[in-house]
Amino acid sequence: MRHHAIDVDNPNARIEPYTQAAGGWGALLSVARNLKRQNILKKGAISLLNVNQPTGFDCPGCAWPEKKDSHAFNFCENGAKAVAFEATSKYLSNEFFAQHTLRELAEKSDFYLEDLGRLSHPLSYDAAQDRYVAISWDDAFQLIAKHLNALDDPNRAAFYTSGRASNEASFLFQLFVRCFGTNNFPDCSNMCHEATSVALLAAIGLGKGTVTLDDFDHADAVFIFGHNPGTNHPRMLATLREVSRRGGTIVAVNPLKERGLERFQDPQAMMEMVTNQSTPISRYYFQPKVGGDYAVLLGMLKHLQQWDQAALAAGQSSVFDREFIAQHCEGFASMLALVDATPWAEIHEHSGLSPTHLQALAKLYLDAKRVIFCWGMGITQHRHGTLNVHLLANLMLARGQIGKAGAGLCPVRGHSNVQGNRTMGLNELPSTQFLDSLDRVFQIKSPRAHGLAVVESIQAMHDGRVKVFFSLGGNFAAASPDTDFTAQALRHCDLVVNVATKLNRSHLICGQAALLLPCLGRTEIDMQLHGPQAISVEDSMSNVHLSAGQNQPISEHLLSEIDIVARMAEATLGKDHIDWRWYVESYDRIRDAIAEVFSEFHDFNRRVYPPGGFHLEHPANQMQWRTASKKAQFIIAPMASVYADAENQYLATQQQQHYLLMTIRSHDQYNTTIYGLDDRYRGVYGQRRVIFMNPEDIQASAFAEGQWVDIESIYRDQVKRVVQHFKIVAYNIPRGSVAAYYPETNPLVALSSHDPYAKIPASKSIPVILHAGQAAEYTGSAGIADAVLMK
Ligand SMILES: Nc1nc2c(c(=O)[nH]1)N[C@H]1C(S)=C(S)[C@@H](COP(=O)(O)OP(=O)(O)OC[C@H]3O[C@@H](n4cnc5c(=O)[nH]c(N)nc54)[C@H](O)[C@@H]3O)O[C@H]1N2
Ligand SMILES: Nc1nc2c(c(=O)[nH]1)N[C@H]1C(S)=C(S)[C@@H](COP(=O)(O)OP(=O)(O)OC[C@H]3O[C@@H](n4cnc5c(=O)[nH]c(N)nc54)[C@H](O)[C@@H]3O)O[C@H]1N2
Ligand SMILES: [Mo]
């Protein structure tokens, strides 16, 4: 591990508890600051007018749906930051790259790299000079084709996507890769909501949520498990505010006290702003231990079961929806037997909630007639993430809360088109039905062997089994676990290709050869032969709609992602069988092909052009369960298999006192993109290298508040994984649980510590110990304060 002198003692850094409601004037001020920073005050206002409007572009911020009948601005503080950072007028020239080696750039912070502006010309890595140099598009595609065609097996290439790629780009990309001959599609979902997709596919037959925004108008209660809408889905706060104002119950289950879940002031509701009032969001806030949800949810089931027995004994009606269960479900009795056999003591030990609180939580669920369950990364990013989602589904099925108005499952997705990417077939485990359909429409023979997900791709690159890595967006090196191992894996490749809008850390880690290809962003006009083109996206609630940028592209050398994929395909495979570039002339042609492959996209063009687009119905809402037996499934695993798995057994043999670390997002970041160094709602300013701890834990430790520590993770492979220079911040978090920001902490996540089903890295339950550390010289934002350090 390389040891740097790190910023940390930033004179502007401070901790100052935030006393306001989330949203409000603070949010508006922050928008203004970010627009100014990117020199787009004028342009920014124009851009923002178009966000999430029927005729504008889809906000790249998150996948929360737009309110259909709203004429107001449909954006939020963090969406505005995302737009500002993309629509920036700053850009990187070829001269800039001539002046800086990658080694020099690697010393800079992630914030600094991002803030340099947009990529403006295709670049190729010159290893002799350690610099990126300009390359023509044609030469770039020839280089890719040469490398791909030289592989002795198509499975020696892997094709990553980050969830911003449009439906059209995703569809063409998967078609190319399958024609080339592999299903190696690592995807950001593999680090995000894959647990949801895997669990819901098995439980209800389709791995997507079942609710629409309208359901929030009818729900009696909304449960929010493990996500932080104040920062990550601010537009959702407006939905929650409505629920709260009409008397609906909102229940948060989250180890951390998150400001956005407590109170919200809507920057778009003028009265609240003028009178400085706010709406309480969560009426009830439960704080389990990190990773305690499995025990919490199982405990809720156990309460229901006991109340059910009591009710039946007293001659009252069942607590469960027995009719729904009998008609639509399988596995209820065996699930209940396992719940019954789980002792209360075990449940209470692992949940971290007091018995009274757990009972109160179960009672809130029992008392609501129409319930929505929302969840995010606090549920999925565990070794038992998939099992967590199964228990959420079990609770809902047991009370018949799926398939009726005002109720259902609501996984809150991250990237604005991450759900659409999957729908379009970017999937390492494609269904036979889909591949058959693809083969029929295009007269091809797609590969049938399963492909590699993220963690498997990293291992394969490290072992030399995968030699070409292609990334359609994203920041693979920084977003992935086990940072040093991942960086080495990328360096073992013959060719690494990144398609991106902005410079990031992944671009500084090259294989023997590397290409950095700049593409158009969401906000920009995409001009093709038939005129300006729109792309389509699918939000977290399965609404499909168009998005078209209105800004002039920042450089004449940018291509759309679709064009890049088509040209790469033509260079690699020729155009005899599929005329790739014909599809680029008008994206309607791609949508027509999509309509042929997927029956639910019938009449795609006709249905997607009207404002608001169309909704993809979840079959569960028609009581259709696309599982093998055509019934919804109750699936459960014994608690011991969760809390006494191999990793925890190893931990138990270790004598040291450890904490369980969750790695989370600050308010000023979008995944690996760092907009600024503040986390306003958590009261952290001018710094990111902090670790949140319970005050009593601090007192019981060898350290004090404000002291610098190094964090080491404990894992059974006994590799030493340490990140340095974190400042202790006292926070409202349960004892034994600690929190710090991602991606700085990704070096602590062992590659093989992941959910066995969805393979999501367990980045919300990392066992760690603390060592005394030190602060180092402050180097400003150009320094490596917030950088992910790589060997
Ligand atoms: N501004 C902004 N918006 C974003 C993003 C961003 O980085 N910035 N990222 C986008 C993406 S890709 C995604 S996936 C989403 C992510 O949105 P979230 O799902 O909100 O992601 P995290 O910030 O990782 O926070 C997870 C929350 O889970 C809680 N948590 C942690 N561990 C546990 C646990 O064991 N149990 C429970 N119950 N809770 C726990 C944390 O306290 C935190 O409040 O947001 C999307 N939107
Ligand atoms: N420890 C830890 N690790 C995590 C997480 C965590 O909570 N904790 N969260 C995980 C989650 S939920 C996710 S989704 C992943 C995120 O992983 P990624 O999706 O790989 O990462 P991002 O930071 O969203 O990618 C940002 C980059 O995308 C590029 N980009 C932006 N817009 C566009 C575009 O329109 N086109 C193209 N081609 N490129 C574009 C820019 O160059 C930008 O630098 O990280 C995961 N990693
Ligand atoms: Mo995500």
mmCIF file of C-alpha atoms and ligand atoms in Angstrom, residues 188-189 191-193 377 381 413-415 418 665 670-671 742, ligand 3:
data_model
loop_
_atom_site.group_PDB
_atom_site.id
_atom_site.type_symbol
_atom_site.label_atom_id
_atom_site.label_comp_id
_atom_site.label_asym_id
_atom_site.label_seq_id
_atom_site.Cartn_x
_atom_site.Cartn_y
_atom_site.Cartn_z
ATOM 1 C CA CYS A 188 -23.610 -1.593 -11.570
ATOM 2 C CA SER A 189 -26.729 -3.530 -10.457
ATOM 3 C CA MET A 191 -23.319 -3.726 -6.544
ATOM 4 C CA CYS A 192 -26.733 -2.182 -6.005
ATOM 5 C CA HIS A 193 -30.248 -3.675 -6.300
ATOM 6 C CA MET A 377 -28.888 -0.122 -0.118
ATOM 7 C CA GLN A 381 -25.610 -4.502 0.383
ATOM 8 C CA ARG A 413 -33.432 2.286 -7.568
ATOM 9 C CA GLY A 414 -30.382 4.423 -7.971
ATOM 10 C CA HIS A 415 -29.141 5.232 -11.449
ATOM 11 C CA VAL A 418 -30.565 1.021 -14.126
ATOM 12 C CA ARG A 665 -23.136 8.465 0.444
ATOM 13 C CA TYR A 670 -23.191 11.110 -6.770
ATOM 14 C CA ASN A 671 -21.693 7.674 -6.240
ATOM 15 C CA TYR A 742 -17.882 5.363 -0.029
HETATM 16 MO MO MO B 3 -26.838 2.105 -7.209
#
